[in-house]
């Protein structure tokens, strides 16, 4: 405010005052000032030349040399009513700190499509346009627009002559929404307020950079969207708080909102709105929407909960956000989402139904993620992971993660199906651009992860198989313990059971019941592989020499365990022959 402006030298850390016309101006009447600056005086860089800076007072100033020289490129672009440029805060006391000036330029923007096409809006309700870099100006204020604040001007990224203005007159106790559209550089205007609540008003409009006529608008209390250039607005509040929106910015195909007192908010991936229209709300077909490319990067967690935090924001979720439209479906309908790699190999499957055979226990695998299947728009997060392929050992606490490992960057496909309907779209996973890694390094990481998964699966399957034998031996012992003629079989079974128990104790640790128990009993072979799985499944795919050496050593241990298991199986065969030689009946009631 007051025209104060400095340049910071980022190398020296020093600043230099570059005011167009230095003056203290404290307690001075605005009518006596050379330039009247708004408290929020615009400072805008040209989209065509970063060295061209505009600074707005009641006239528009321009510099091309860092503020050493400023030139006036307009006359007074306000109502310039001297009766409203007296002492601020009067008549009791003059609140003349400089933020009380009236008849000032509040908004400035230069067309990104045309150099020298500049629009201004004043705090007293005037809109001006130059198409020749400031040599000549035209008052293009919409007819019927009352005195008020031109809060924002949006220039279409698609059409040169299209602009949207948002004006407010709430300081005159008028809470109507004054939003207008022109397609001919302000020669004619259409008021676009249909759908805005009567006692609400839009402060800012932004047009989608990819889809012409798709508008986002922030109001005093509501958030709005329009698919037809503002002819009709509809509320799109979602979990956004009831709060004034002061500005909007489209960045990387996401929408950033600044609010009055409730922080910054981001609406991730505008692709959903770019691919939908109001007609889709009543659609009876299934539709999977193409997501924006996702970086294979951690930092967030799952989808936002929808419950705003009071103090901190949320990182973007880790994964690919998938949006899809559904008709009304019944409980009998099975909705399936499949992720496939570039070769068509299935990577992951999600269903909208729970697994009836799943049962939770400490240290076991997590329940399958349920696919939302509500009528209308649904949102789901694929967490970059493949399927959980290794079986668990019931009741055995594993100090590790059963989930599938994260896949490598590349091209994938998502396929949504239900009944006879199928919708399929491409999915792109991008590498963190800060990583200096090669496709070969990603391939090695993925191959080693698959190997570790395979080892864990082998171990757990072997334990589950041998436990079945152990249970049968328990049954035989109970059945034969009182039969002297079966003593040799009983003793053989006890020896076999001990060998099985000893073998299992070397590959899994059954005494561990929780995360604290891991310091009481050493983890066994399966958990050592789980540890390597976790270390391999990293942001940077380069495999360390330590991991290579450890896998080699664990593989040697597992080879020895498999050799012992093969010997146990031979002993099982011998036990079976002995059992059969005694002609022991399968059922004995004596």
XYZ file of C-alpha atoms in Angstrom:
590
model
C 0.000 0.000 0.000
C 0.967 3.691 -0.366
C 3.029 2.559 -3.360
C 5.717 0.954 -1.205
C 7.655 -1.509 -3.362
C 11.150 -2.965 -3.042
C 13.436 -5.226 -5.082
C 15.236 -8.050 -3.298
C 18.686 -9.092 -4.481
C 18.650 -12.804 -3.679
C 22.454 -13.043 -3.909
C 23.252 -10.296 -1.410
C 20.041 -10.404 0.608
C 19.769 -6.637 0.297
C 16.657 -4.708 -0.767
C 16.262 -1.497 -2.716
C 13.264 0.818 -2.601
C 11.899 1.433 -6.100
C 8.740 3.463 -5.419
C 7.428 5.295 -8.434
C 7.034 8.469 -6.360
C 8.337 8.246 -2.747
C 6.142 10.086 -0.281
C 5.206 9.422 3.345
C 1.533 10.255 2.861
C 0.575 9.202 6.398
C -2.509 11.188 7.520
C -2.703 12.882 4.112
C -6.011 13.054 2.268
C -6.008 10.738 -0.767
C -7.174 13.663 -2.880
C -3.784 15.343 -2.349
C -1.646 12.316 -3.290
C 0.104 12.063 -6.629
C -0.882 8.379 -6.804
C -3.650 6.609 -4.874
C -2.757 2.978 -4.124
C -5.138 0.330 -2.802
C -4.146 -1.594 0.308
C -3.857 -4.600 -2.054
C -2.240 -2.693 -4.911
C -1.585 -5.113 -7.821
C 1.991 -5.963 -8.791
C 1.835 -8.089 -11.945
C 4.523 -9.529 -14.225
C 3.773 -9.699 -17.927
C 3.228 -13.279 -19.150
C 5.176 -12.298 -22.285
C 8.209 -10.684 -20.657
C 9.170 -11.311 -17.003
C 11.098 -8.020 -16.917
C 7.912 -6.067 -17.583
C 6.181 -5.332 -14.270
C 2.893 -3.460 -13.787
C 2.076 -1.648 -10.552
C -1.407 -0.186 -10.210
C -2.420 2.995 -8.385
C -5.232 5.121 -9.783
C -3.157 4.981 -12.963
C -1.244 1.986 -14.303
C 2.535 2.113 -13.961
C 5.045 -0.024 -15.866
C 8.736 -0.752 -15.477
C 11.115 -2.826 -17.598
C 14.290 -2.304 -15.546
C 13.430 -3.467 -12.063
C 11.786 -0.261 -10.913
C 14.581 2.157 -11.713
C 12.118 3.905 -13.985
C 8.311 3.797 -13.963
C 6.134 5.174 -16.720
C 2.456 5.963 -16.595
C 0.728 4.012 -19.348
C -2.799 5.210 -18.566
C -4.753 8.105 -17.231
C -6.912 7.813 -14.125
C -8.870 4.552 -14.552
C -11.209 5.173 -11.600
C -14.254 7.358 -10.944
C -11.883 9.885 -9.316
C -14.578 11.337 -7.041
C -12.834 13.939 -4.871
C -15.714 13.853 -2.383
C -14.704 10.270 -1.545
C -11.003 10.979 -1.159
C -11.110 12.723 2.199
C -9.739 11.668 5.600
C -10.186 7.959 6.332
C -12.107 7.204 9.510
C -13.605 10.697 9.755
C -15.147 12.735 11.174
C -13.868 11.711 14.643
C -10.292 10.812 13.775
C -8.183 10.344 10.665
C -7.198 6.690 10.165
C -4.739 7.711 7.487
C -2.325 4.772 7.375
C -2.718 4.348 3.639
C -5.160 1.484 3.371
C -8.166 3.806 3.357
C -7.714 5.160 -0.153
C -10.650 4.996 -2.560
C -10.838 5.317 -6.347
C -7.904 2.956 -6.928
C -7.142 0.157 -9.396
C -7.755 -3.139 -7.640
C -7.124 -5.718 -10.381
C -4.746 -5.904 -13.373
C -4.217 -8.717 -15.852
C -2.525 -8.995 -19.235
C -3.799 -11.481 -21.792
C -1.649 -14.617 -22.015
C -2.716 -14.886 -25.669
C -2.034 -11.313 -26.793
C 0.841 -9.117 -25.711
C -0.245 -5.599 -24.759
C -3.911 -6.480 -24.144
C -4.381 -5.336 -20.557
C -7.529 -5.185 -18.435
C -7.990 -3.251 -15.192
C -10.746 -3.148 -12.593
C -11.179 -0.470 -9.939
C -12.464 -0.568 -6.376
C -15.263 1.754 -7.500
C -16.625 -0.507 -10.219
C -14.961 0.479 -13.502
C -13.438 -1.891 -16.085
C -10.934 -0.572 -18.624
C -9.136 -2.223 -21.547
C -6.152 -1.390 -23.725
C -5.193 -3.433 -26.752
C -2.049 -1.521 -27.623
C 0.048 -1.694 -24.465
C -1.484 1.372 -22.852
C -1.400 3.841 -25.710
C -5.194 4.049 -25.702
C -7.792 2.873 -23.202
C -11.514 2.092 -23.420
C -14.031 2.055 -20.604
C -15.760 -1.339 -21.053
C -17.711 -1.400 -17.778
C -20.910 -3.489 -18.180
C -24.049 -1.394 -18.384
C -26.042 -1.582 -15.184
C -23.117 -2.611 -12.992
C -23.466 -0.604 -9.769
C -20.619 0.979 -7.890
C -18.594 -1.727 -6.214
C -15.318 -3.605 -6.246
C -14.028 -5.342 -9.388
C -12.666 -8.270 -7.407
C -11.251 -10.287 -10.307
C -10.960 -10.456 -14.084
C -10.424 -13.807 -15.797
C -9.211 -13.850 -19.408
C -10.095 -17.006 -21.288
C -7.143 -19.242 -22.208
C -9.163 -20.358 -25.254
C -10.634 -17.200 -26.860
C -8.855 -13.856 -27.119
C -11.921 -11.677 -26.717
C -13.548 -13.642 -23.869
C -13.302 -12.351 -20.314
C -15.181 -12.897 -17.059
C -15.465 -10.295 -14.321
C -16.566 -10.731 -10.720
C -17.717 -7.614 -8.882
C -18.962 -7.222 -5.319
C -21.119 -4.528 -3.776
C -21.488 -5.915 -0.260
C -20.004 -2.722 1.220
C -23.196 -1.036 0.044
C -25.210 -3.766 1.784
C -25.930 -5.353 -1.603
C -25.127 -9.079 -1.550
C -26.066 -9.818 -5.156
C -23.614 -11.624 -7.419
C -22.375 -9.339 -10.185
C -20.646 -11.687 -12.616
C -20.430 -10.942 -16.339
C -19.051 -12.506 -19.518
C -17.914 -10.858 -22.744
C -16.799 -12.535 -25.942
C -15.990 -9.345 -27.870
C -13.457 -7.473 -25.716
C -16.130 -5.834 -23.578
C -18.249 -4.361 -26.349
C -21.156 -6.357 -24.956
C -21.664 -8.231 -21.710
C -23.983 -10.942 -20.397
C -24.709 -11.241 -16.702
C -24.027 -14.836 -15.562
C -25.479 -15.351 -12.095
C -28.095 -18.087 -12.601
C -27.746 -20.736 -9.914
C -25.901 -18.516 -7.437
C -27.760 -18.253 -4.158
C -29.617 -14.975 -3.727
C -27.637 -13.827 -0.681
C -24.281 -15.133 -1.920
C -21.911 -13.498 -4.403
C -19.031 -14.760 -6.524
C -15.649 -13.194 -5.866
C -13.521 -14.969 -8.475
C -13.958 -17.050 -11.634
C -11.334 -19.176 -13.379
C -11.758 -21.023 -16.682
C -10.409 -24.521 -17.122
C -7.244 -24.546 -19.227
C -8.215 -27.677 -21.131
C -11.987 -27.473 -21.536
C -13.533 -24.322 -22.947
C -16.512 -22.991 -20.970
C -15.782 -25.052 -17.849
C -15.682 -22.476 -15.045
C -14.797 -22.655 -11.357
C -16.049 -19.923 -9.036
C -15.413 -19.028 -5.437
C -18.110 -17.099 -3.602
C -18.618 -15.543 -0.209
C -19.917 -18.803 1.254
C -20.176 -21.336 -1.545
C -18.119 -22.929 -4.287
C -19.628 -23.176 -7.774
C -18.998 -24.845 -11.130
C -20.397 -24.171 -14.609
C -20.122 -26.292 -17.735
C -21.542 -23.678 -20.132
C -19.455 -20.563 -19.668
C -21.452 -19.363 -16.658
C -24.965 -19.532 -18.115
C -25.845 -21.896 -15.269
C -23.994 -22.414 -12.003
C -24.294 -25.326 -9.606
C -22.876 -25.767 -6.129
C -19.791 -27.955 -5.727
C -19.011 -27.678 -2.038
C -17.794 -31.230 -1.290
C -15.751 -30.979 1.947
C -14.773 -27.361 1.306
C -15.540 -25.149 4.328
C -18.139 -22.384 4.286
C -15.684 -19.545 3.873
C -14.997 -16.647 1.469
C -12.801 -17.633 -1.486
C -10.482 -14.756 -2.315
C -8.635 -16.243 -5.283
C -8.326 -19.343 -7.469
C -5.459 -20.727 -9.530
C -5.303 -23.665 -11.946
C -1.900 -25.331 -11.542
C -0.778 -28.699 -12.954
C -4.431 -29.472 -13.718
C -5.411 -29.043 -10.074
C -7.368 -26.147 -8.583
C -5.831 -24.117 -5.760
C -8.120 -21.962 -3.612
C -7.136 -19.160 -1.256
C -9.628 -18.422 1.508
C -10.220 -15.711 4.080
C -9.011 -17.344 7.263
C -9.223 -21.070 6.429
C -5.931 -21.686 4.637
C -5.143 -22.928 1.134
C -7.081 -25.817 -0.379
C -6.364 -27.962 -3.432
C -8.888 -29.839 -5.559
C -6.770 -32.620 -7.047
C -7.016 -33.510 -10.726
C -9.571 -31.483 -12.646
C -9.725 -34.278 -15.208
C -12.922 -35.482 -13.534
C -14.764 -32.287 -14.434
C -13.110 -32.038 -17.833
C -14.557 -35.438 -18.768
C -18.020 -35.044 -17.224
C -21.042 -32.859 -17.774
C -24.308 -32.332 -15.854
C -25.930 -34.927 -18.156
C -23.662 -37.623 -16.721
C -25.377 -37.287 -13.344
C -28.406 -39.150 -14.719
C -26.417 -41.577 -16.835
C -27.254 -45.253 -16.540
C -23.920 -46.491 -17.896
C -20.628 -47.124 -16.157
C -17.754 -44.755 -16.955
C -14.143 -44.824 -15.766
C -12.428 -41.445 -16.134
C -8.847 -41.020 -17.319
C -6.636 -39.790 -14.445
C -3.771 -37.360 -14.756
C -0.274 -38.929 -14.753
C 0.835 -39.761 -11.217
C 4.301 -39.547 -9.757
C 5.471 -42.720 -8.031
C 6.174 -40.851 -4.847
C 5.264 -41.196 -1.191
C 4.466 -38.411 1.224
C 0.745 -38.648 1.594
C -1.393 -41.539 2.731
C -4.864 -42.432 1.504
C -7.592 -40.247 0.095
C -8.443 -37.213 2.247
C -10.880 -38.048 4.995
C -13.117 -35.080 4.221
C -12.724 -33.823 7.776
C -10.590 -30.662 7.642
C -7.722 -30.391 10.086
C -7.508 -27.240 12.127
C -3.769 -26.734 12.014
C -2.106 -28.675 9.202
C -2.750 -29.539 5.597
C -2.607 -32.892 3.829
C -0.098 -34.091 1.285
C -1.403 -35.471 -1.972
C -2.389 -39.131 -1.556
C 0.171 -41.761 -2.489
C -1.235 -43.479 -5.545
C -3.365 -42.976 -8.629
C -6.731 -41.294 -8.059
C -9.397 -43.054 -10.125
C -12.844 -41.519 -10.568
C -15.762 -43.389 -12.077
C -19.474 -42.961 -12.629
C -21.887 -45.754 -11.751
C -25.586 -46.348 -12.283
C -27.738 -47.590 -9.418
C -26.520 -51.130 -8.632
C -27.815 -53.827 -6.289
C -26.074 -55.868 -3.600
C -25.956 -58.806 -5.994
C -23.954 -56.878 -8.582
C -20.183 -57.449 -8.524
C -18.094 -54.468 -9.499
C -14.475 -55.235 -10.384
C -11.500 -52.939 -10.949
C -8.411 -54.464 -12.540
C -4.978 -52.888 -12.995
C -2.947 -54.292 -15.883
C 0.592 -53.593 -17.027
C 1.641 -52.639 -20.554
C 1.752 -56.293 -21.642
C -1.757 -56.944 -20.341
C -0.610 -58.919 -17.284
C -2.927 -58.536 -14.299
C -1.336 -56.490 -11.510
C -4.159 -55.923 -9.018
C -7.855 -56.676 -8.595
C -10.370 -54.865 -6.393
C -13.976 -55.870 -5.716
C -16.945 -54.133 -4.122
C -17.530 -57.146 -1.843
C -15.779 -58.380 1.282
C -13.929 -61.688 1.303
C -16.130 -63.982 3.446
C -13.132 -66.215 4.259
C -10.997 -63.420 5.719
C -10.323 -63.312 9.450
C -8.064 -60.800 11.150
C -5.414 -61.592 13.742
C -2.366 -59.715 15.097
C 0.460 -59.633 12.601
C -1.641 -61.095 9.820
C -2.456 -59.697 6.381
C -4.818 -56.728 6.098
C -8.347 -57.059 4.779
C -8.841 -56.452 1.081
C -9.656 -52.856 0.139
C -13.319 -52.583 -0.818
C -14.168 -50.822 -4.066
C -16.811 -48.068 -3.591
C -19.968 -48.706 -5.591
C -22.346 -45.833 -4.885
C -24.591 -44.423 -7.577
C -23.018 -41.432 -9.287
C -19.405 -40.313 -8.902
C -17.022 -42.536 -6.935
C -13.363 -41.955 -6.104
C -10.780 -44.652 -5.421
C -7.030 -44.742 -4.850
C -4.768 -47.361 -6.390
C -1.727 -47.282 -4.110
C 0.786 -48.336 -6.818
C 0.865 -51.839 -5.327
C 0.408 -55.203 -6.933
C -1.557 -58.088 -5.475
C -0.762 -59.723 -2.131
C 0.379 -63.100 -3.433
C 2.044 -64.808 -0.486
C -0.175 -66.967 1.779
C -0.180 -66.339 5.517
C 0.346 -68.801 8.354
C -2.709 -68.509 10.565
C -1.980 -67.203 14.036
C 1.684 -66.426 13.369
C 2.566 -62.773 14.027
C 4.670 -61.380 11.193
C 6.782 -58.304 11.823
C 6.374 -57.156 8.232
C 3.987 -56.091 5.506
C 1.903 -58.627 3.591
C 0.786 -56.073 1.009
C 1.985 -56.332 -2.554
C 5.008 -54.272 -3.502
C 4.844 -51.054 -5.508
C 5.218 -51.411 -9.252
C 7.729 -49.525 -11.391
C 6.975 -46.347 -13.364
C 5.469 -47.006 -16.754
C 2.237 -47.412 -18.691
C -0.674 -49.314 -17.179
C -4.387 -49.712 -17.772
C -7.350 -49.645 -15.430
C -10.382 -51.749 -16.326
C -13.736 -51.413 -14.596
C -16.307 -54.113 -15.251
C -19.749 -55.131 -14.041
C -21.992 -57.617 -15.728
C -21.526 -57.035 -19.424
C -20.270 -53.450 -19.082
C -16.549 -52.667 -19.364
C -14.747 -49.317 -19.211
C -10.974 -49.166 -19.693
C -8.554 -46.232 -19.568
C -4.757 -45.666 -19.662
C -2.835 -44.951 -16.461
C 0.632 -43.396 -16.434
C 3.073 -43.726 -13.535
C 5.990 -41.312 -13.712
C 9.329 -41.503 -11.971
C 10.240 -38.790 -9.511
C 12.156 -36.390 -11.802
C 14.760 -35.891 -9.092
C 15.869 -39.532 -9.344
C 18.728 -40.347 -11.704
C 17.892 -44.002 -12.283
C 17.636 -46.220 -15.331
C 14.988 -48.685 -16.561
C 17.476 -51.486 -15.866
C 17.646 -50.507 -12.199
C 13.850 -50.526 -11.938
C 13.788 -53.926 -13.619
C 16.328 -55.349 -11.177
C 14.368 -54.017 -8.199
C 11.116 -55.512 -9.458
C 12.751 -58.883 -10.192
C 14.298 -59.063 -6.727
C 11.005 -58.118 -5.117
C 9.306 -60.908 -7.045
C 12.021 -63.310 -5.879
C 11.580 -62.319 -2.232
C 7.802 -62.677 -2.574
C 8.350 -66.128 -4.031
C 10.580 -67.170 -1.125
C 8.037 -66.034 1.470
C 5.287 -67.860 -0.412
C 7.376 -71.048 -0.510
C 8.092 -70.869 3.211
C 4.518 -70.197 4.257
C 3.065 -72.821 1.922
C 5.542 -75.364 3.236
C 4.631 -74.527 6.835
C 0.914 -74.750 6.091
C 1.382 -78.119 4.331
C 3.512 -79.611 7.071
C 1.113 -78.369 9.744
C -1.581 -80.486 8.141
C 0.662 -83.503 8.631
C 1.288 -82.458 12.228
C -2.442 -82.309 12.942
C -2.901 -85.789 11.504
C -0.101 -87.075 13.723
C -1.850 -85.553 16.746
C -4.975 -87.443 15.781
C -3.051 -90.695 15.343
C -1.365 -90.269 18.731
C -4.703 -89.808 20.463
C -6.139 -92.832 18.666
C -3.160 -95.173 19.225
C -1.920 -94.193 22.689
C -3.834 -97.010 24.438
C -3.008 -99.757 21.902
C 0.143 -101.742 22.804
C 0.261 -103.389 19.373
C 0.621 -99.986 17.763
C 3.507 -98.801 19.960
C 6.047 -98.813 17.147
C 3.773 -96.627 14.988
C 3.121 -94.276 17.915
C 6.835 -93.860 18.646
C 7.562 -93.299 14.955
C 4.858 -90.618 14.840
C 6.249 -88.823 17.911
C 9.720 -88.746 16.384
C 8.296 -87.405 13.139
C 6.251 -84.775 14.987
C 9.336 -83.539 16.868
C 11.279 -83.239 13.646
C 8.448 -81.224 12.086
C 8.229 -78.898 15.106
C 11.988 -78.345 15.084
C 11.937 -77.614 11.345
C 9.088 -75.113 11.630
C 10.813 -73.317 14.513
C 13.697 -72.507 12.169
C 11.540 -70.841 9.538
C 8.707 -69.146 11.524
C 8.471 -67.987 15.146
C 5.099 -68.875 16.665
C 5.778 -67.453 20.122
C 5.708 -63.824 18.930
C 2.261 -62.345 19.567
C 2.781 -58.605 19.058
C 5.225 -55.896 18.052
C 6.925 -55.955 21.446
C 7.578 -59.695 21.370
C 10.040 -59.248 18.530
C 12.623 -58.236 21.152
C 11.949 -61.394 23.176
C 12.436 -64.047 20.481
C 14.538 -63.748 17.328
C 12.585 -63.495 14.115
C 12.999 -66.415 11.755
C 13.626 -66.910 8.081
C 10.255 -65.691 6.807
C 10.472 -62.372 8.636
C 14.043 -61.801 7.448
C 12.693 -62.019 3.906
C 9.861 -59.626 4.863
C 12.499 -57.145 6.030
C 14.273 -57.300 2.680
C 10.951 -56.870 0.893
C 10.391 -53.637 2.816
C 13.909 -52.373 2.118
C 13.734 -53.230 -1.569
C 10.334 -51.566 -2.006
C 11.820 -48.081 -1.831
C 11.451 -44.784 -3.656
C 14.913 -45.205 -5.191
C 15.090 -48.573 -6.991
C 18.870 -49.001 -6.842
C 19.618 -52.271 -5.051
C 22.375 -52.073 -2.481
C 25.201 -54.574 -2.199
C 24.054 -55.268 1.358
C 20.645 -56.452 0.127
C 22.225 -58.636 -2.571
C 24.492 -60.284 -0.019
C 21.692 -60.779 2.502
C 19.378 -62.398 -0.048
C 22.168 -64.753 -1.062
C 22.711 -65.788 2.556
C 18.979 -66.218 3.242
C 18.610 -68.286 0.082
C 21.376 -70.565 1.360
C 19.517 -70.969 4.649
C 16.270 -71.696 2.836
C 18.012 -74.278 0.636
C 19.168 -76.116 3.768
C 15.660 -75.916 5.237
C 14.213 -77.342 2.025
C 16.698 -80.182 2.169
C 15.576 -80.949 5.714
C 11.955 -80.705 4.576
C 12.662 -83.212 1.804
C 14.104 -85.574 4.417
C 10.998 -85.087 6.554
C 8.838 -86.008 3.590
C 10.829 -89.203 3.169
C 10.208 -89.927 6.835
C 6.496 -89.264 6.247
C 6.534 -91.873 3.465
C 8.235 -94.329 5.820
C 5.661 -93.609 8.505
C 2.833 -94.230 6.030
C 4.285 -97.594 5.067
C 4.697 -98.562 8.710
C 1.133 -97.474 9.483
C -0.211 -99.524 6.585
C 1.833 -102.584 7.570
C 0.063 -102.708 10.935
C -3.329 -102.752 9.244
C -4.629 -100.101 11.632
C -8.292 -99.425 10.861
C -9.334 -95.957 9.813
C -12.235 -96.097 12.278
C -11.890 -97.905 15.576
C -14.598 -97.909 18.248
C -12.893 -100.340 20.612
